[in-house]
Tab-separated table of C-alpha atoms and ligand atoms in Angstrom:
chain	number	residue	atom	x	y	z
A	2	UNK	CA	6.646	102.848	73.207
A	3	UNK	CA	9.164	105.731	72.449
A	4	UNK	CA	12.252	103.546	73.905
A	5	UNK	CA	14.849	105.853	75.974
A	6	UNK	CA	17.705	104.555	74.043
A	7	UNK	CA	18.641	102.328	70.515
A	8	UNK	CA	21.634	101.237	69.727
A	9	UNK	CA	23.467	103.197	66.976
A	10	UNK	CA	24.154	101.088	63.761
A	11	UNK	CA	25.424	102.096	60.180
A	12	UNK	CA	24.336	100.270	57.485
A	13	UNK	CA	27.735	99.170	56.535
A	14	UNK	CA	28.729	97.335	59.669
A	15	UNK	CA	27.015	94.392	58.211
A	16	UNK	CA	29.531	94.278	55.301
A	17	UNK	CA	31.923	94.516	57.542
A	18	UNK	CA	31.855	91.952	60.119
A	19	UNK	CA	31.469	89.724	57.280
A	20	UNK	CA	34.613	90.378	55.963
A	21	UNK	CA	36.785	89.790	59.321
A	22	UNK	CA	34.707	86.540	59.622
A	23	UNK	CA	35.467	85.435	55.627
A	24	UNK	CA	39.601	86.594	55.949
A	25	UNK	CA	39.469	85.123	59.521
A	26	UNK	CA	40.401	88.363	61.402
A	27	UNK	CA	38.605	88.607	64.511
A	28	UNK	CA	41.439	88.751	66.969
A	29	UNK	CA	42.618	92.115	68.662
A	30	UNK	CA	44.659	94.837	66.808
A	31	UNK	CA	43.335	93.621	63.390
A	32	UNK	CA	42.553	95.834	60.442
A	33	UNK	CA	39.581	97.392	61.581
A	34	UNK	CA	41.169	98.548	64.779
A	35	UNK	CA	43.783	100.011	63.235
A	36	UNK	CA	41.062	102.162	61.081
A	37	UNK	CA	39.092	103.048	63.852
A	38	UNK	CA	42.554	104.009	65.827
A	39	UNK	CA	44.032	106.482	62.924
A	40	UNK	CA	40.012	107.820	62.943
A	41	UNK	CA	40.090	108.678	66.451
A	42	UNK	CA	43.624	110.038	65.925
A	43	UNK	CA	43.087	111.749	63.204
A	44	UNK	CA	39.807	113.217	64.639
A	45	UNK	CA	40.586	114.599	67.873
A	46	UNK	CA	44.274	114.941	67.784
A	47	UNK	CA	45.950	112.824	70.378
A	48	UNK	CA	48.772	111.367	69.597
A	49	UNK	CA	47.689	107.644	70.060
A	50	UNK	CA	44.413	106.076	70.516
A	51	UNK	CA	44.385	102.593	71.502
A	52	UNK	CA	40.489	100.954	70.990
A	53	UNK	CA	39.879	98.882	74.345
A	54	UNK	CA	37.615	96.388	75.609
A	55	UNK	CA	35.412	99.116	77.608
A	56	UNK	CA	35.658	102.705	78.859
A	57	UNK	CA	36.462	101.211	82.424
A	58	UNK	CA	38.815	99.261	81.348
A	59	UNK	CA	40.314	102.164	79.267
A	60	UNK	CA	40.489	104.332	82.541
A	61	UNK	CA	42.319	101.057	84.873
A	62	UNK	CA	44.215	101.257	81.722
A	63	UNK	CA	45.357	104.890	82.450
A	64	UNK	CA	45.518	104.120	86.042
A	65	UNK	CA	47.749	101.719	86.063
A	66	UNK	CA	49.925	104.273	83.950
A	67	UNK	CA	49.963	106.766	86.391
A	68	UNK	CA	53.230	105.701	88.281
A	69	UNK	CA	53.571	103.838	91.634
A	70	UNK	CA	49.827	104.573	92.373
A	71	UNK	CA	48.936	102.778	95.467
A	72	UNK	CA	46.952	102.327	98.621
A	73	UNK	CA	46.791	105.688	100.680
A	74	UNK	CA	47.493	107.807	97.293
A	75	UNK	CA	44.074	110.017	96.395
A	76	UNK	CA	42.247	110.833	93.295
A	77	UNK	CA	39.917	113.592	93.383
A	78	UNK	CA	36.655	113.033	91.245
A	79	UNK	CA	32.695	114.076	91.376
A	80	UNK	CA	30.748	111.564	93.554
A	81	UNK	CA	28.064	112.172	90.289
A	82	UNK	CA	29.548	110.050	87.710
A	83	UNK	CA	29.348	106.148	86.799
A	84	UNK	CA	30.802	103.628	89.145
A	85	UNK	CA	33.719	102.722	86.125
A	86	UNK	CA	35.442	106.047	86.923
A	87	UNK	CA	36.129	105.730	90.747
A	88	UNK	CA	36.720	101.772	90.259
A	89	UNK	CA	39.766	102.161	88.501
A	90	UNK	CA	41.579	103.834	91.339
A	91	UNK	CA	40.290	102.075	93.729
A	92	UNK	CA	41.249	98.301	92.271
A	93	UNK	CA	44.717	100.162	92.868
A	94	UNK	CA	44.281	100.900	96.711
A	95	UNK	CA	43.501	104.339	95.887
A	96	UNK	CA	41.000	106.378	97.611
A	97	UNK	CA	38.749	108.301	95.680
A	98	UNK	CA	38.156	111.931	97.149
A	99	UNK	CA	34.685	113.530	95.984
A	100	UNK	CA	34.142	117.124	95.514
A	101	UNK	CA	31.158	119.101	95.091
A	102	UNK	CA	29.360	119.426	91.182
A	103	UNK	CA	28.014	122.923	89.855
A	104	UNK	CA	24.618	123.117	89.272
A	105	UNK	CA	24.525	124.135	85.964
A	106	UNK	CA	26.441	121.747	83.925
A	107	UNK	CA	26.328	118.535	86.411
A	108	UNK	CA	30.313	118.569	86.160
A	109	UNK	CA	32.371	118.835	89.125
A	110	UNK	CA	33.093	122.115	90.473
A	111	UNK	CA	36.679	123.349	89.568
A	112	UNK	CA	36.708	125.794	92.290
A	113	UNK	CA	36.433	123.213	94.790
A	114	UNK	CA	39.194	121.110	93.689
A	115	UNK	CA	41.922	122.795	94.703
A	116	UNK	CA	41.106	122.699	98.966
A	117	UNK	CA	40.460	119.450	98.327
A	118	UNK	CA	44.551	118.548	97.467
A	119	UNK	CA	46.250	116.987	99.932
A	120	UNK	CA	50.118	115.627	100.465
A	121	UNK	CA	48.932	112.208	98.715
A	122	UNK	CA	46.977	113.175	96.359
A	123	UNK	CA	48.353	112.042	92.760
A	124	UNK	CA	45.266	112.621	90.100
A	125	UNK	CA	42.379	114.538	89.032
A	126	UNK	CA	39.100	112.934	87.114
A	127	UNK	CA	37.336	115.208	85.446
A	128	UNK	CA	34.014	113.443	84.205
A	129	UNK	CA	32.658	115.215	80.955
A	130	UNK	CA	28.634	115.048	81.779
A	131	UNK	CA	26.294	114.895	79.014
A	132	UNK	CA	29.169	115.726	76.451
A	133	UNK	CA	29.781	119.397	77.843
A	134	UNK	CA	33.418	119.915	78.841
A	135	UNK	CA	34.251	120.466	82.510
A	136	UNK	CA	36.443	124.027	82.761
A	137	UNK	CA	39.650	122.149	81.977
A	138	UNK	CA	41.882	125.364	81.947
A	139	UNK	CA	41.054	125.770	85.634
A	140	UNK	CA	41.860	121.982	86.466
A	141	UNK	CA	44.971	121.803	84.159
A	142	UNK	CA	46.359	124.717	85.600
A	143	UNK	CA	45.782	123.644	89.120
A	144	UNK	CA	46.961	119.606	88.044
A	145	UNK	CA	50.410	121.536	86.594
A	146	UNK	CA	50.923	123.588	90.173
A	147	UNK	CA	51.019	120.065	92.056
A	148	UNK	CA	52.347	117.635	90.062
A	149	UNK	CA	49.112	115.548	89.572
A	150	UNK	CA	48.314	113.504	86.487
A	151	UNK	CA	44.903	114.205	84.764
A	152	UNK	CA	42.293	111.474	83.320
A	153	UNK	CA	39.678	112.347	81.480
A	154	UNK	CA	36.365	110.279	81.678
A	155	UNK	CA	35.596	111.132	78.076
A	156	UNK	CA	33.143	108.233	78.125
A	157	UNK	CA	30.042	111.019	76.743
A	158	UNK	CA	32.840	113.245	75.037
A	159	UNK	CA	33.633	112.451	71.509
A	160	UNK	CA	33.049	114.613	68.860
A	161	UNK	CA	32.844	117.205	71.585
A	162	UNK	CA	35.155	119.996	72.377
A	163	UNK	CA	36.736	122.501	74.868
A	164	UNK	CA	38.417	125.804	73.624
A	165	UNK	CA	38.410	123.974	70.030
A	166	UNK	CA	40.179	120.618	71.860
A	167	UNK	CA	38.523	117.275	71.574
A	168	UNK	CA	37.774	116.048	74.762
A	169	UNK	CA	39.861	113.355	75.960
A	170	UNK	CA	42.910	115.264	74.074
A	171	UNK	CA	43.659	118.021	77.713
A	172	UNK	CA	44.654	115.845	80.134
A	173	UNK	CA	47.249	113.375	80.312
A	174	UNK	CA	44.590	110.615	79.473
A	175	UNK	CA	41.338	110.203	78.032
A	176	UNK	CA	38.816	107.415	77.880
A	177	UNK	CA	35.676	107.022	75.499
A	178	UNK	CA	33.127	104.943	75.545
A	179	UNK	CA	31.636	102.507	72.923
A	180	UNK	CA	28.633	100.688	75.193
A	181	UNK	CA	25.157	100.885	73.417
A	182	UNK	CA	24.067	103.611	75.400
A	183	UNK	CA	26.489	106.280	73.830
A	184	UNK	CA	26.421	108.333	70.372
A	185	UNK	CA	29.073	105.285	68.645
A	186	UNK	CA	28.926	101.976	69.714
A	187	UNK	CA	30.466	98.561	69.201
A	188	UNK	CA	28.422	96.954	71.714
A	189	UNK	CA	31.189	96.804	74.692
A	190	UNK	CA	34.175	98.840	73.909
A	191	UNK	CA	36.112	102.186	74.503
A	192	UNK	CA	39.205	103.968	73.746
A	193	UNK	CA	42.443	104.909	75.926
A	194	UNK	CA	43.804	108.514	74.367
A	195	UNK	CA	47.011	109.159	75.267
A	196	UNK	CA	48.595	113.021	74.595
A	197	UNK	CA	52.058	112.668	75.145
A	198	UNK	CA	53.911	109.858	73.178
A	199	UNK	CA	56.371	108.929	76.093
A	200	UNK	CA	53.542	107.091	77.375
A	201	UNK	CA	52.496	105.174	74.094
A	202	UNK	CA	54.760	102.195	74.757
A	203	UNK	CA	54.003	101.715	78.406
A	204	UNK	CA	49.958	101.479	77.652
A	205	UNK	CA	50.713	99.138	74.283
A	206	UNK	CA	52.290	96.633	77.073
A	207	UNK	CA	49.676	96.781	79.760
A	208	UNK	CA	46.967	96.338	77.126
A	209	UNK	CA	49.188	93.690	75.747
A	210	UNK	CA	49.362	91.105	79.084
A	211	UNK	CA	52.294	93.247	80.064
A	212	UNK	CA	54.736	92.148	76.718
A	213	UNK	CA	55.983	94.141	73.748
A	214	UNK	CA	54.327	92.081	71.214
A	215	UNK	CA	52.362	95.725	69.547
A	216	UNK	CA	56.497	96.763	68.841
A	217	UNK	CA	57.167	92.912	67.409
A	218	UNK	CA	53.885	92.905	65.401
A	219	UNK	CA	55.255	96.434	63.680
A	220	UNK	CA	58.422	94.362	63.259
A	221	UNK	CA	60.682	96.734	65.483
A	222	UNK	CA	61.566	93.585	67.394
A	223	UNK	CA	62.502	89.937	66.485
A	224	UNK	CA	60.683	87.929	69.350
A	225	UNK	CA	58.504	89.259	72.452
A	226	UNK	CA	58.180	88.822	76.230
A	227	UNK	CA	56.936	89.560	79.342
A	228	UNK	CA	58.306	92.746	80.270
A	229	UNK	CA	55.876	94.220	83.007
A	230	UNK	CA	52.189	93.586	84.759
A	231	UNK	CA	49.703	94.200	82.733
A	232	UNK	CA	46.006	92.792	81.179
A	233	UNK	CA	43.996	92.385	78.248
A	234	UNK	CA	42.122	95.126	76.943
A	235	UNK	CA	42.285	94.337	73.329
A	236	UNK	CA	38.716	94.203	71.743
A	237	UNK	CA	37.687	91.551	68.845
A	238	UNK	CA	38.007	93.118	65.418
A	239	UNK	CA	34.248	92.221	64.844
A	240	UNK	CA	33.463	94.959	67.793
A	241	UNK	CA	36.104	97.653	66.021
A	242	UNK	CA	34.090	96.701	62.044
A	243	UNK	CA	31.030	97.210	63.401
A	244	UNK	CA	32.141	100.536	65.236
A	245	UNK	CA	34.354	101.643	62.220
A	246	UNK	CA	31.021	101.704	60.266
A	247	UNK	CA	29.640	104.141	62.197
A	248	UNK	CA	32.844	106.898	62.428
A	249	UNK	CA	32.646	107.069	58.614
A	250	UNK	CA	29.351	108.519	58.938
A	251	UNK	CA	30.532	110.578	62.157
A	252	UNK	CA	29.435	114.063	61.243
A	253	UNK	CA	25.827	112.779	60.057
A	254	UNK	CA	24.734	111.039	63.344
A	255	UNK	CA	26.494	113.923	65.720
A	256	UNK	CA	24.232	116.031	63.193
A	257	UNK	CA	21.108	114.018	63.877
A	258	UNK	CA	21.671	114.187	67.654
A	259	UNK	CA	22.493	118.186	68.063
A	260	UNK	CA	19.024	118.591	65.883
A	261	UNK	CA	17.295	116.555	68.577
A	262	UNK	CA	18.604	118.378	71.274
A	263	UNK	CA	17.999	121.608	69.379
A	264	UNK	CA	14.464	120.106	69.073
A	265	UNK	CA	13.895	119.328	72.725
A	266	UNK	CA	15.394	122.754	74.044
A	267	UNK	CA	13.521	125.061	71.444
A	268	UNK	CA	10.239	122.484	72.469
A	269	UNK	CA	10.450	123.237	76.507
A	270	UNK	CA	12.108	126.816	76.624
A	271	UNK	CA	8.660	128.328	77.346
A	272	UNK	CA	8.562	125.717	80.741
A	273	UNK	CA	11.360	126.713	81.820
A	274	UNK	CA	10.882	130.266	81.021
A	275	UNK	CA	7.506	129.857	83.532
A	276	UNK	CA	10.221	128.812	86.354
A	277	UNK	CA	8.422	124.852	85.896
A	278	UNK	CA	11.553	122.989	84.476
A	279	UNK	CA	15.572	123.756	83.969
A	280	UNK	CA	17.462	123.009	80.941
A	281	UNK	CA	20.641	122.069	80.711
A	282	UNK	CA	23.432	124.687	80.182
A	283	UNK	CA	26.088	124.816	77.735
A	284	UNK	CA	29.324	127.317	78.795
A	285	UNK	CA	30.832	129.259	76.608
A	286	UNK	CA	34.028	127.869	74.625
A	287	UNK	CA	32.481	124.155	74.758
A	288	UNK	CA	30.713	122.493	71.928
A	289	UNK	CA	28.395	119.568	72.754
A	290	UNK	CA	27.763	116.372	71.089
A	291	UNK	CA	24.305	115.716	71.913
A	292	UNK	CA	24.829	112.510	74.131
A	293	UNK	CA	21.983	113.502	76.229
A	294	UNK	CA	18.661	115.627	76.710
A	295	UNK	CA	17.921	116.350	80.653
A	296	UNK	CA	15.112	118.535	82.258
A	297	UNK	CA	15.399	119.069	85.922
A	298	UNK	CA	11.577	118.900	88.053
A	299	UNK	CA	11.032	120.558	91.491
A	300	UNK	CA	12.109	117.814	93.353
A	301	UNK	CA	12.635	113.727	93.578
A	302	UNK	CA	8.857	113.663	94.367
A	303	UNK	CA	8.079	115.435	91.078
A	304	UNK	CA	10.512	113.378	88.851
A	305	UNK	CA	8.769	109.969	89.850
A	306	UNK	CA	4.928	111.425	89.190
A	307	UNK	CA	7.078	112.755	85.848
A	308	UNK	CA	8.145	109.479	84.804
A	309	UNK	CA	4.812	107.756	85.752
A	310	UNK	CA	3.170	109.888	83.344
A	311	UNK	CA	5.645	110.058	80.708
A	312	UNK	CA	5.262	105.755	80.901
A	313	UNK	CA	1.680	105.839	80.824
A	314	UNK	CA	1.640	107.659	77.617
A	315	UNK	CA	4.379	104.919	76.343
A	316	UNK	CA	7.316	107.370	76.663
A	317	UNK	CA	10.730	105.597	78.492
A	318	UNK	CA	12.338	108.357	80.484
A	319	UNK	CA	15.544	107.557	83.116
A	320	UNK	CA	17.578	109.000	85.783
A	321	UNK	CA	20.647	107.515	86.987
A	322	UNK	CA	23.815	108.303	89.692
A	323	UNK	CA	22.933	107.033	93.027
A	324	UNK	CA	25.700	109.385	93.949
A	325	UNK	CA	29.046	107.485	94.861
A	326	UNK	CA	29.530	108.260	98.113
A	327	UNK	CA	26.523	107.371	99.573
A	328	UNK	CA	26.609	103.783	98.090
A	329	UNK	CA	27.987	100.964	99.801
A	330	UNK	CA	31.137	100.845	98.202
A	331	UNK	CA	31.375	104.684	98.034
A	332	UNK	CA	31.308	104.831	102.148
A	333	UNK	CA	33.688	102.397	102.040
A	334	UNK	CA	36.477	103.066	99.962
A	335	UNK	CA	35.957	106.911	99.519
A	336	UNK	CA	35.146	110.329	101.202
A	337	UNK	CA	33.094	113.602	100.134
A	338	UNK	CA	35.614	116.195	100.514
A	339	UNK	CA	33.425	119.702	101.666
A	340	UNK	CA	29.683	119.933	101.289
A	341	UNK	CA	27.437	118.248	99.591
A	342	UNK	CA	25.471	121.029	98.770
A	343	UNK	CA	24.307	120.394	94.909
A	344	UNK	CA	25.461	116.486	94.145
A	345	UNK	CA	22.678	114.890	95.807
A	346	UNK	CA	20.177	117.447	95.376
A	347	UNK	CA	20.840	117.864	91.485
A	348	UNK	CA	20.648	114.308	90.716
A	349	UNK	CA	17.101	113.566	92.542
A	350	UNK	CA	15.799	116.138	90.246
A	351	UNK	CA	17.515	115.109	86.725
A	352	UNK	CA	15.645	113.414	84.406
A	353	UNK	CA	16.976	111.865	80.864
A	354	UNK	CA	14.575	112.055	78.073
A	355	UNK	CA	15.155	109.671	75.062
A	356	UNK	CA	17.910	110.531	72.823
A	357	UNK	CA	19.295	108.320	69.951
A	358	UNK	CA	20.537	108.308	66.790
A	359	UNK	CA	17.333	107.563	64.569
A	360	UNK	CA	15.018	109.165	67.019
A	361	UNK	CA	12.215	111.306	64.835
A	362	UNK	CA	11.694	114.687	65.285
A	363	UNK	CA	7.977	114.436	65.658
A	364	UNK	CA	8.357	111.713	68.295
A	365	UNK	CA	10.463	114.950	70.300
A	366	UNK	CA	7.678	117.234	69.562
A	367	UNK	CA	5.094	114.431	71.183
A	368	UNK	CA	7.131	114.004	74.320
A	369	UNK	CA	7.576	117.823	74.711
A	370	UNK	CA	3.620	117.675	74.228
A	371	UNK	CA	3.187	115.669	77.330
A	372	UNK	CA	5.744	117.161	79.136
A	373	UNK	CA	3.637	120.224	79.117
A	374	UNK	CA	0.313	118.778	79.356
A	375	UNK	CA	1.797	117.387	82.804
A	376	UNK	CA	2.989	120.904	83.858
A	377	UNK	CA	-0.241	122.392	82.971
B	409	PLP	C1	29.317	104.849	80.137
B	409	PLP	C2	30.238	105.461	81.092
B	409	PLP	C3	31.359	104.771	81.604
B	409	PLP	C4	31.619	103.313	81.349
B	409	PLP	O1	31.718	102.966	80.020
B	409	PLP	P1	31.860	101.414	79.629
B	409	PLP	O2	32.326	101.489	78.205
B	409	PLP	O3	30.506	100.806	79.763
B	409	PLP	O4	32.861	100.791	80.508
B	409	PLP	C5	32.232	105.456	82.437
B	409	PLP	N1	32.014	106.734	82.781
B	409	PLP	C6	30.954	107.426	82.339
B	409	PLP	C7	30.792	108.855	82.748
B	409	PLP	C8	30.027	106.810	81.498
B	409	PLP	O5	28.964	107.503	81.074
């Protein structure tokens, strides 16, 4: 069976993990979070990075930084994006307003967002699909003109870029993810990047339980103490040494995944050039990472014979979105703002063909292969 996804792992995490266990570091903010912090820093930019327990909690993280948000205050988002990125608004009485996606790219449609500000709205989510950069120029611009903060759901971005910036790096936040299913891992984690540093303390004392122990640990204080709400989103060191293993070989796996993508797209060009499949677009000014490889079939009804047949001949394709706001909680706590002309449609066609780090390039050429023996 060609599985859809493995984990990423570098051979040194081992080494690693062994070492926090040995010098008895496996509490939060330890050495190898620190590494892994500067990394990220370093890398893309920000000012501060700040390794968390998840991706969602990175983004409740960066919603409870944007001030006095509160029931009756909106956040406009795509309804086509993973449940994490309207929950964190919502746990804060927000209400999440959905606009339209564009069909090429999957990302929401930055011509759409402006009719879709009202009086209460306060922020804009941009949701980075696949690793290709939503037109952030468009949404900064129109995020400066009304006074609304911006978070980036970064959780496919890193390594990625728009107009040369990392993703995660434009707006006022940015979260990563570090679950098994993306291109770096440490098996449950994420990252809050935050651009400006007048925000750095604030998010240090929410991830902290709401005290200023990150200023007494640098020594800037003499004792610390509840100073305002806040949670833990500190992961265990072990997570950050077995991540940290895998950002010192960075380059080589986002390497390894652009030449499967490369592979795939080169592979099923001629299908697509006979009008069978689409592939997914890349706009000018962004630079991928190779998080994922999608085709889009005729229809829903095509997709499911698709992934019947892709099974049978032991291949493990996906599709995922049940667009928010026509699940349960979606009709509940949000509302699709304009037509849904291309959310729902789009995502009944998409389907996900396996992509890791470690994936062979012949095993690409033998799913292409049935790909287009099931066309033919
Ligand atoms: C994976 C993902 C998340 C959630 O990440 P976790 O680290 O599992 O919390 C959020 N948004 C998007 C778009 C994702 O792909």
């Amino acid at each position: 069976m060609i599985n859809f996804n493995v984990p990423p792992y570098a051979e040194k995490a081992m080494g690693y993990i062994q070492e926090c266990v040995k010098n008895q570091k496996i509490c939060g903010d330890g050495p190898y979070t620190k590494k892994c912090n500067e990394w990220i820093e370093e890398r893309t930019g920000t000012a501060k990075c700040l390794l968390t327990t998840s991706c969602t909690h990175a983004t409740e993280l960066a919603a409870l930084l944007v001030p006095d948000l509160g029931p009756g205050d909106e956040v406009i988002m795509p309804a086509y994006t993973f449940v994490s990125t309207a929950d964190a608004f919502v746990l804060r009485g927000a209400t999440p307003v959905f606009v339209d996606i564009r069909p090429d790219t999957m990302n929401m449609d930055e011509r759409l967002i402006e009719e879709a500000v009202t009086e209460r709205t306060r922020a804009i989510v941009p949701v980075h699909y696949a690793g290709v950069a939503c037109e952030m120029d468009t949404i900064m611009d129109i995020a400066a003109r009304h006074h609304l903060a911006v978070i980036e759901d970064a959780a496919q971005g890193i390594m990625a870029t728009y107009r040369g910036k990392a993703l995660g790096t434009i707006g006022d936040f940015g979260c990563f993810s570090f679950h098994e299913t993306k291109n770096y891992s440490m098996g449950e984690g994420g990252a809050l990047l935050i651009r400006d540093q007048g925000n750095v303390e604030a998010a240090e004392i929410i991830r902290e339980k709401g005290t200023n122990r990150s200023k007494f640990y640098r020594g800037q204080i003499d004792k610390y103490t509840w100073i305002n709400y806040g949670s833990s989103y500190l992961p265990s060191d072990m997570n950050a040494a077995y991540l940290y293993a895998q950002l010192e070989i960075a380059e080589e796996i986002n390497d390894a995944r652009l030449a499967i993508w490369e592979r795939y797209y080169d592979n099923l060009r001629p299908l697509a050039q006979a009008g069978r499949i689409e592939l997914p677009v890349v706009p000018e000014g962004c630079v991928h990472n190779g998080h994922m490889f999608y085709i889009k079939a005729k229809d829903i009804g095509e997709r499911t014979a698709l992934i019947d047949y892709l099974k049978q001949n032991e291949i493990h394709a996906v599709f995922h979105y049940v667009p928010l706001h026509t699940a349960p909680a979606g009709l509940k706590f949000g509302r699709f703002h304009g037509e849904d002309r291309y959310t729902t449609r789009e995502s009944e066609r998409l389907l996900r063909l396996p992509m890791y780090y470690g994936l062979e390039l012949e095993q690409v050429d033998y799913i292409c292969g049935k790909l287009r023996e099931f066309y033919r």
